[in-house]
mmCIF file of C-alpha atoms in Angstrom:
data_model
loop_
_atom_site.group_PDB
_atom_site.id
_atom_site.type_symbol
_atom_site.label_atom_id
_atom_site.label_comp_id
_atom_site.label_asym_id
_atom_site.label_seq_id
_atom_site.Cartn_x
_atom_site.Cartn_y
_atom_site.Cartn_z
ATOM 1 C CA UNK C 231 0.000 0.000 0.000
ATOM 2 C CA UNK C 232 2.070 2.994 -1.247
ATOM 3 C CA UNK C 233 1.856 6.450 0.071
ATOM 4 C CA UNK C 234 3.230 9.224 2.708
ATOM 5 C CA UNK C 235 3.008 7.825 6.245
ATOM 6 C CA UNK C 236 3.596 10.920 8.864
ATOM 7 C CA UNK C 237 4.153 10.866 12.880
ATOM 8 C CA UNK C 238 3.115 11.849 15.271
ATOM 9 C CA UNK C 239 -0.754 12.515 14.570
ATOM 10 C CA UNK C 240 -0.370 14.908 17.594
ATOM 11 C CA UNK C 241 2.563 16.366 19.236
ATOM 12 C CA UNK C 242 2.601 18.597 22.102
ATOM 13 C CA UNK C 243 6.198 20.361 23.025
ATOM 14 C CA UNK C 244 7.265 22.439 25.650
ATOM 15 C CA UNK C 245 8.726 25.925 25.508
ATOM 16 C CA UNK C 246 12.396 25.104 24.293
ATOM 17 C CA UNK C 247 11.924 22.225 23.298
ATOM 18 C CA UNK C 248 13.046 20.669 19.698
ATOM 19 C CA UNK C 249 10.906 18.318 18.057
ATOM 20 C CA UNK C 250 11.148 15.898 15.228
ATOM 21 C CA UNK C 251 8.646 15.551 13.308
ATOM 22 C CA UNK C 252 8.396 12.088 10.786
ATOM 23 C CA UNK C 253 7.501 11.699 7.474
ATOM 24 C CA UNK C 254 8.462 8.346 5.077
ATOM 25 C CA UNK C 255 7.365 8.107 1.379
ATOM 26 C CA UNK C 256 7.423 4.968 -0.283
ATOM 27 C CA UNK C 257 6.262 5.841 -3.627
ATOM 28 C CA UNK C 258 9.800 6.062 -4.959
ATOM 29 C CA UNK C 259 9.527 9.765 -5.258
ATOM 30 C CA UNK C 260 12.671 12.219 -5.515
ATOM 31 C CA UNK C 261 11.221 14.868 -4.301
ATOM 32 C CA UNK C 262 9.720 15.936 -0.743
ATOM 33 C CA UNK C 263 7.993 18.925 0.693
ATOM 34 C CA UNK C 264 7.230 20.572 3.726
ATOM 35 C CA UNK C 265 3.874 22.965 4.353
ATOM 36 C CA UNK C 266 3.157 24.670 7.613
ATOM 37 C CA UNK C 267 -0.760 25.089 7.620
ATOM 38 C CA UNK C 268 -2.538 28.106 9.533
ATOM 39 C CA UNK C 269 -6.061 29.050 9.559
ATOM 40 C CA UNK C 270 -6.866 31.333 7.053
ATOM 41 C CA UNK C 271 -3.358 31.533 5.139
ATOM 42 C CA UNK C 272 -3.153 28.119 3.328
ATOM 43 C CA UNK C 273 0.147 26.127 2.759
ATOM 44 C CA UNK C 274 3.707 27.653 3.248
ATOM 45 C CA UNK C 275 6.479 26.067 1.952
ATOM 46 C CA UNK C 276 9.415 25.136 4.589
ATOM 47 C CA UNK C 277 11.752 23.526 3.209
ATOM 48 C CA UNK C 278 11.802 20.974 -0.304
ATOM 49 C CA UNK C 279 14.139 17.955 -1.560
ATOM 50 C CA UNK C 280 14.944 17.788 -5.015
ATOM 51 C CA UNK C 281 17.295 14.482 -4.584
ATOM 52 C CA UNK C 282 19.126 12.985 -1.864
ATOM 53 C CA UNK C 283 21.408 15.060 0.237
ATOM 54 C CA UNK C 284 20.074 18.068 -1.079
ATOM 55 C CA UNK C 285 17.640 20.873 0.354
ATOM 56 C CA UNK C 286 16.694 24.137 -0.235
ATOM 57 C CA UNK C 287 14.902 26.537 1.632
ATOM 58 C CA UNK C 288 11.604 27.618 1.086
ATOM 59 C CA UNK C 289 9.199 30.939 2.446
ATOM 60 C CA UNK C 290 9.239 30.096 6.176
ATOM 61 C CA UNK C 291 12.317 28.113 6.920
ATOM 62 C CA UNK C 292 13.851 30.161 9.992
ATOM 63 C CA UNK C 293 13.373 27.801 13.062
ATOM 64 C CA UNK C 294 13.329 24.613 11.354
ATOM 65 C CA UNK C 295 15.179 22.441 10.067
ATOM 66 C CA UNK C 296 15.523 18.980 7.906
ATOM 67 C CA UNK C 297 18.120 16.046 6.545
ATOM 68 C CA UNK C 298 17.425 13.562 3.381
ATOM 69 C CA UNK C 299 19.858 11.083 4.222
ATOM 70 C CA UNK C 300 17.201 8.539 2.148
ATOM 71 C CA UNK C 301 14.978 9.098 -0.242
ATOM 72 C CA UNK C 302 12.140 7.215 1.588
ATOM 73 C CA UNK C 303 12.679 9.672 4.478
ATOM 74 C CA UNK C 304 12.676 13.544 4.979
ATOM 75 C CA UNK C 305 12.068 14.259 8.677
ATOM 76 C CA UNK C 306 11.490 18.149 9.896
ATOM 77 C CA UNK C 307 12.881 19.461 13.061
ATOM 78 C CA UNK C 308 10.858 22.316 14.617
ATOM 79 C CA UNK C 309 13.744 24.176 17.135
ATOM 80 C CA UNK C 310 13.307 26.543 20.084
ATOM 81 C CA UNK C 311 14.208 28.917 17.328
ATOM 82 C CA UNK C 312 10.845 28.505 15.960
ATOM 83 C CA UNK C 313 8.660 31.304 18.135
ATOM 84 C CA UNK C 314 5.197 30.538 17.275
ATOM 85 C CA UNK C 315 5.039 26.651 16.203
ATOM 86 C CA UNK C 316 1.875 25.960 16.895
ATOM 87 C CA UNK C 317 0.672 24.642 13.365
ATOM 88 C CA UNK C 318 -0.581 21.631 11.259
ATOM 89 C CA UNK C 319 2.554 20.703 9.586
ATOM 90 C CA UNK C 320 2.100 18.273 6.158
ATOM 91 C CA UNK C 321 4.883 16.466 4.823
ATOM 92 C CA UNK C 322 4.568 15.665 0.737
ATOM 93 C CA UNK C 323 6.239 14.041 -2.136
ATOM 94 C CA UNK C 324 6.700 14.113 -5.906
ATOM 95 C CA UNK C 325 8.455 12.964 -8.876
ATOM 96 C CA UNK C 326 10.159 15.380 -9.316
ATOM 97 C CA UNK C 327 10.334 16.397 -13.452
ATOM 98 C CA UNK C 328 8.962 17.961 -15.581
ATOM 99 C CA UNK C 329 6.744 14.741 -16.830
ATOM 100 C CA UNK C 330 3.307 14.444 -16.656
ATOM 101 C CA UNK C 331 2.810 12.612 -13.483
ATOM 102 C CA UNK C 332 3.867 15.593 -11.299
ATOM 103 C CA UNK C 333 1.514 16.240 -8.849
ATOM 104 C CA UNK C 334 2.796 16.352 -5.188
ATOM 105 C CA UNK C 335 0.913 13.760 -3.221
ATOM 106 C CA UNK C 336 0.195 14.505 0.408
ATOM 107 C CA UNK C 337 0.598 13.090 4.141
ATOM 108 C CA UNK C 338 -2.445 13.141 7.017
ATOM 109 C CA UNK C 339 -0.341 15.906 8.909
ATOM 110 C CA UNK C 340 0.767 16.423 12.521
ATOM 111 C CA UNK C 341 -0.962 18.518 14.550
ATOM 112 C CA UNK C 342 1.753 19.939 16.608
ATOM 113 C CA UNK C 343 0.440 22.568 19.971
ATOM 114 C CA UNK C 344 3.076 24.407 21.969
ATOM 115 C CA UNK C 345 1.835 23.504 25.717
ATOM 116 C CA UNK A 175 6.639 36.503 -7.724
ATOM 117 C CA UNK A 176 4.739 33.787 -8.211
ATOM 118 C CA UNK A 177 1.551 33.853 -6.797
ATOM 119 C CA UNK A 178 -2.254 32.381 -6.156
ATOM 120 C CA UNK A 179 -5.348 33.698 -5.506
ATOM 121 C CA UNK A 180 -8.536 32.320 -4.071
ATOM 122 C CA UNK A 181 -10.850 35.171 -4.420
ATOM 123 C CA UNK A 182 -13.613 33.738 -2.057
ATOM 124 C CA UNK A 183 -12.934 32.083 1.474
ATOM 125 C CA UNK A 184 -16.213 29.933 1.324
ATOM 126 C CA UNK A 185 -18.862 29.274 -1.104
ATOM 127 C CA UNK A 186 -21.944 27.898 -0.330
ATOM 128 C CA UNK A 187 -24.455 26.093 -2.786
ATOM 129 C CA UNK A 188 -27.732 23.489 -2.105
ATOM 130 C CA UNK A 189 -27.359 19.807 -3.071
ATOM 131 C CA UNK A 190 -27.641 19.247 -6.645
ATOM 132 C CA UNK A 191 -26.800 22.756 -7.816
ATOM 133 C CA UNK A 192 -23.898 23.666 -9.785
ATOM 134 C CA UNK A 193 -20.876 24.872 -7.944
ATOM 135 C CA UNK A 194 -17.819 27.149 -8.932
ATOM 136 C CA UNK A 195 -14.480 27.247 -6.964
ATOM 137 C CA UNK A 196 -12.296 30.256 -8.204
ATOM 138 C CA UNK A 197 -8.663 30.445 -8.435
ATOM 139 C CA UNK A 198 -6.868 33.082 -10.746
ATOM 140 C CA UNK A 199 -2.704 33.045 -10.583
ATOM 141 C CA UNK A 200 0.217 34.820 -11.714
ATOM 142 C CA UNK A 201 2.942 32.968 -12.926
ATOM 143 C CA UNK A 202 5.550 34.085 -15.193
ATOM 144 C CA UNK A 203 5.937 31.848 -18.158
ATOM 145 C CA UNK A 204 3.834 28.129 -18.570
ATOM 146 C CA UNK A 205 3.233 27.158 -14.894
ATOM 147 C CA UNK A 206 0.845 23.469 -14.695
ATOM 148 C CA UNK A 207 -2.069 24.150 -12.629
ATOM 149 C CA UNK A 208 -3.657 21.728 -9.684
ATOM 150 C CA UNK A 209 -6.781 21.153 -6.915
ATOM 151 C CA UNK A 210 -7.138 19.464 -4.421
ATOM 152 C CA UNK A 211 -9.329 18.895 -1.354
ATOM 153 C CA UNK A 212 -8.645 18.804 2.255
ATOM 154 C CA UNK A 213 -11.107 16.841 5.066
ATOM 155 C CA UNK A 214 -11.001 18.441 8.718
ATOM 156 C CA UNK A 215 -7.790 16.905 10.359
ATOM 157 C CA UNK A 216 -6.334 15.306 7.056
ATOM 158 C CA UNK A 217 -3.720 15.774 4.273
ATOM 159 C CA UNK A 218 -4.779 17.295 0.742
ATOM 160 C CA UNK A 219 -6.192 14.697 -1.747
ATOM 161 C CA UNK A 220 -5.378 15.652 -5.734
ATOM 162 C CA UNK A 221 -8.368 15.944 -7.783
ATOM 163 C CA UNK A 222 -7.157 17.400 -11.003
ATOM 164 C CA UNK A 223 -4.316 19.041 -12.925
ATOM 165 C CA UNK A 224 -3.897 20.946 -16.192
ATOM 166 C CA UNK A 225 -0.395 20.231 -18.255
ATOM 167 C CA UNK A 226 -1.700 20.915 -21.482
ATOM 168 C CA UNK A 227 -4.170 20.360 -24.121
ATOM 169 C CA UNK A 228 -7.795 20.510 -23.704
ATOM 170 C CA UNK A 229 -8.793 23.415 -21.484
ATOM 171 C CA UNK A 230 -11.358 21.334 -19.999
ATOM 172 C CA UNK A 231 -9.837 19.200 -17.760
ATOM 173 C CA UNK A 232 -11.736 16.333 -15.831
ATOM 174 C CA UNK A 233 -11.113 14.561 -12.347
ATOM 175 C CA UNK A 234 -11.946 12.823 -9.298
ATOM 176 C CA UNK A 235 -15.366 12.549 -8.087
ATOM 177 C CA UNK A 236 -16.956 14.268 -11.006
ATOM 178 C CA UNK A 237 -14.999 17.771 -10.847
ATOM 179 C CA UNK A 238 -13.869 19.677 -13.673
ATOM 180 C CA UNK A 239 -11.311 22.619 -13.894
ATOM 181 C CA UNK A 240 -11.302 24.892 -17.048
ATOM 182 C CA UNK A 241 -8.425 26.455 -17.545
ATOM 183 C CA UNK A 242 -8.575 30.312 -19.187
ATOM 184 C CA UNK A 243 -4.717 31.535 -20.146
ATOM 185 C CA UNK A 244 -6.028 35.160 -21.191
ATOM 186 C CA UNK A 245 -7.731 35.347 -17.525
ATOM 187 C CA UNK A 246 -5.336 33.653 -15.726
ATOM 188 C CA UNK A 247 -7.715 31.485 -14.448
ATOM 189 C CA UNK A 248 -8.532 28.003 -13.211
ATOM 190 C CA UNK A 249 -11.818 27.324 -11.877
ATOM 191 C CA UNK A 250 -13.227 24.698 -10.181
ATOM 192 C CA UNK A 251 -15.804 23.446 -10.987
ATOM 193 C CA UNK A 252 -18.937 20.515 -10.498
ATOM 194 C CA UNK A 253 -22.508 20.345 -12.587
ATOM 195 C CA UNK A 254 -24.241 19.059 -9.246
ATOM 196 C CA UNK A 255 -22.784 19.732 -5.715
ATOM 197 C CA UNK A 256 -23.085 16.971 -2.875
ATOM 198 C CA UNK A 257 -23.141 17.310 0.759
ATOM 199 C CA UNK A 258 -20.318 15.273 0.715
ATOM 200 C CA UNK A 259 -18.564 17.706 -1.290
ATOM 201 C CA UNK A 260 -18.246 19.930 1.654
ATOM 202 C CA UNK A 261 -14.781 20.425 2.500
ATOM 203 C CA UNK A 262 -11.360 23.381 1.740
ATOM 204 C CA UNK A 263 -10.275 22.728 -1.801
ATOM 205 C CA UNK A 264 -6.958 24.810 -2.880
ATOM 206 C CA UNK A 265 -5.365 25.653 -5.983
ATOM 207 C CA UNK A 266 -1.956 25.694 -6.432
ATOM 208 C CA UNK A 267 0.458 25.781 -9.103
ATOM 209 C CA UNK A 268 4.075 25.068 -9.895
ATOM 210 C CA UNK A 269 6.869 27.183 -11.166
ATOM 211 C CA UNK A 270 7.713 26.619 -14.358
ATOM 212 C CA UNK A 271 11.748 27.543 -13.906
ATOM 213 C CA UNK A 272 11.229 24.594 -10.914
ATOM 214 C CA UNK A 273 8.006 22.297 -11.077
ATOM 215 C CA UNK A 274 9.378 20.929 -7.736
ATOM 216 C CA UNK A 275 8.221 24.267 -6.191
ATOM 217 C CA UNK A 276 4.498 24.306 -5.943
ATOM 218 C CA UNK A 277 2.665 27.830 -4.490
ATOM 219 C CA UNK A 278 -0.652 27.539 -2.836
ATOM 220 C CA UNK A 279 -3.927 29.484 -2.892
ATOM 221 C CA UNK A 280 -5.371 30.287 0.808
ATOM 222 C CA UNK A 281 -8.123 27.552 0.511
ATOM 223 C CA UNK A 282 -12.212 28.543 -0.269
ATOM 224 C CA UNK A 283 -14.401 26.747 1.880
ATOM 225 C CA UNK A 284 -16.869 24.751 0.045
ATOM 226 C CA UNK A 285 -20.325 24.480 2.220
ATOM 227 C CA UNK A 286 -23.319 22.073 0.558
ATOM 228 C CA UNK A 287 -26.604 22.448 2.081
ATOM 229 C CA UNK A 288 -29.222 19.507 1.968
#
């Protein structure tokens, strides 16, 4: 059964705290995404993969962090850094070219509350 | 810059009426053009993209998108709503220098009323 499989569902962290949050692909996708999701202001781009080893920043990437170390794997850390991080976070994937099978395909999110 | 634009937060419609989701962009050269739907809690599902061709493009559970390159446009659209069709649908489109970069409209909330 192929698809995006993120974790936590919920994740509750403490004032300076880091937190990791997971997201594995097994669609044999090169590329991977992350979206920070706030009411009202649809999806802002973290951070994206284009291959292995390689990231680039997107529109709201101070206070995070991320590795690709494997393609199946593309995990986001939220830092202390990260002032308000209270957000539904969704971790995607696509091929990655130009072909016409390039929609990104989506995870069910984590729901992560400063507490 | 590229950008999106969802003109309407939320649209409501009865059952079995026609419904209309606008998106309009701004994207510098040939950008492809996407929707999809998101369920309280959950991750967006794809419904349908525009690469080329036929302006009329066709998806999942009986939407339709038609694409307008003098208006900049996209549209969602559906000839008869269901309450089940209630949900946030988003546009979004890549760049065309980088089709791994994908920008977002702010969602329109799609009420259906029995």
């Amino acid at each position: 059964d192929g698809g995006i499989t993120q974790s936590p569902k919920y994740l509750f962290r403490k004032e300076g705290q880091n937190v990791t949050l997971s997201c594995e692909q097994n669609l044999n996708h090169d590329a991977m995404y992350w979206y920070r999701q706030d009411p009202g202001q649809g999806l802002r781009l973290i951070y994206y993969s284009q291959i292995v080893n390689d990231f680039q920043k997107g529109d709201i990437a101070e206070g995070y962090s991320v590795s690709r170390e494997k393609k199946e794997s593309f995990p986001l850390t939220v830092t202390s850094a990260q002032k308000n991080p209270t957000a539904f976070y969704l971790c995607a994937s696509s091929l990655g070219d130009r072909g016409e099978n390039t929609e990104a395909f989506f995870g069910q999110g984590t729901r992560l509350t400063v507490v | 810059a590229q950008s999106v634009a969802q003109p309407e937060d939320q649209v409501n419609v009865a059952e079995g009426n026609p419904l209309t989701v606008k998106c309009t962009y701004s994207v510098s050269g040939n950008p492809y053009l996407f929707w999809y739907v998101q369920y309280p809690n959950r991750g967006l599902q794809f419904l349908l993209k525009y690469i080329t061709g036929d302006n009329l493009v066709k998806g999942s559970y009986g939407f339709e998108a038609e694409f307008n390159k003098s208006q900049t446009s996209f549209h969602l659209k559906k000839p008869s709503a269901l309450v089940s069709d209630s949900a946030l649908y988003f546009c979004a489109v890549s760049d065309p220098y980088n089709f791994n970069k994908f920008y977002f409209g702010s969602g329109t909330k799609l009420n259906v009323k029995p």
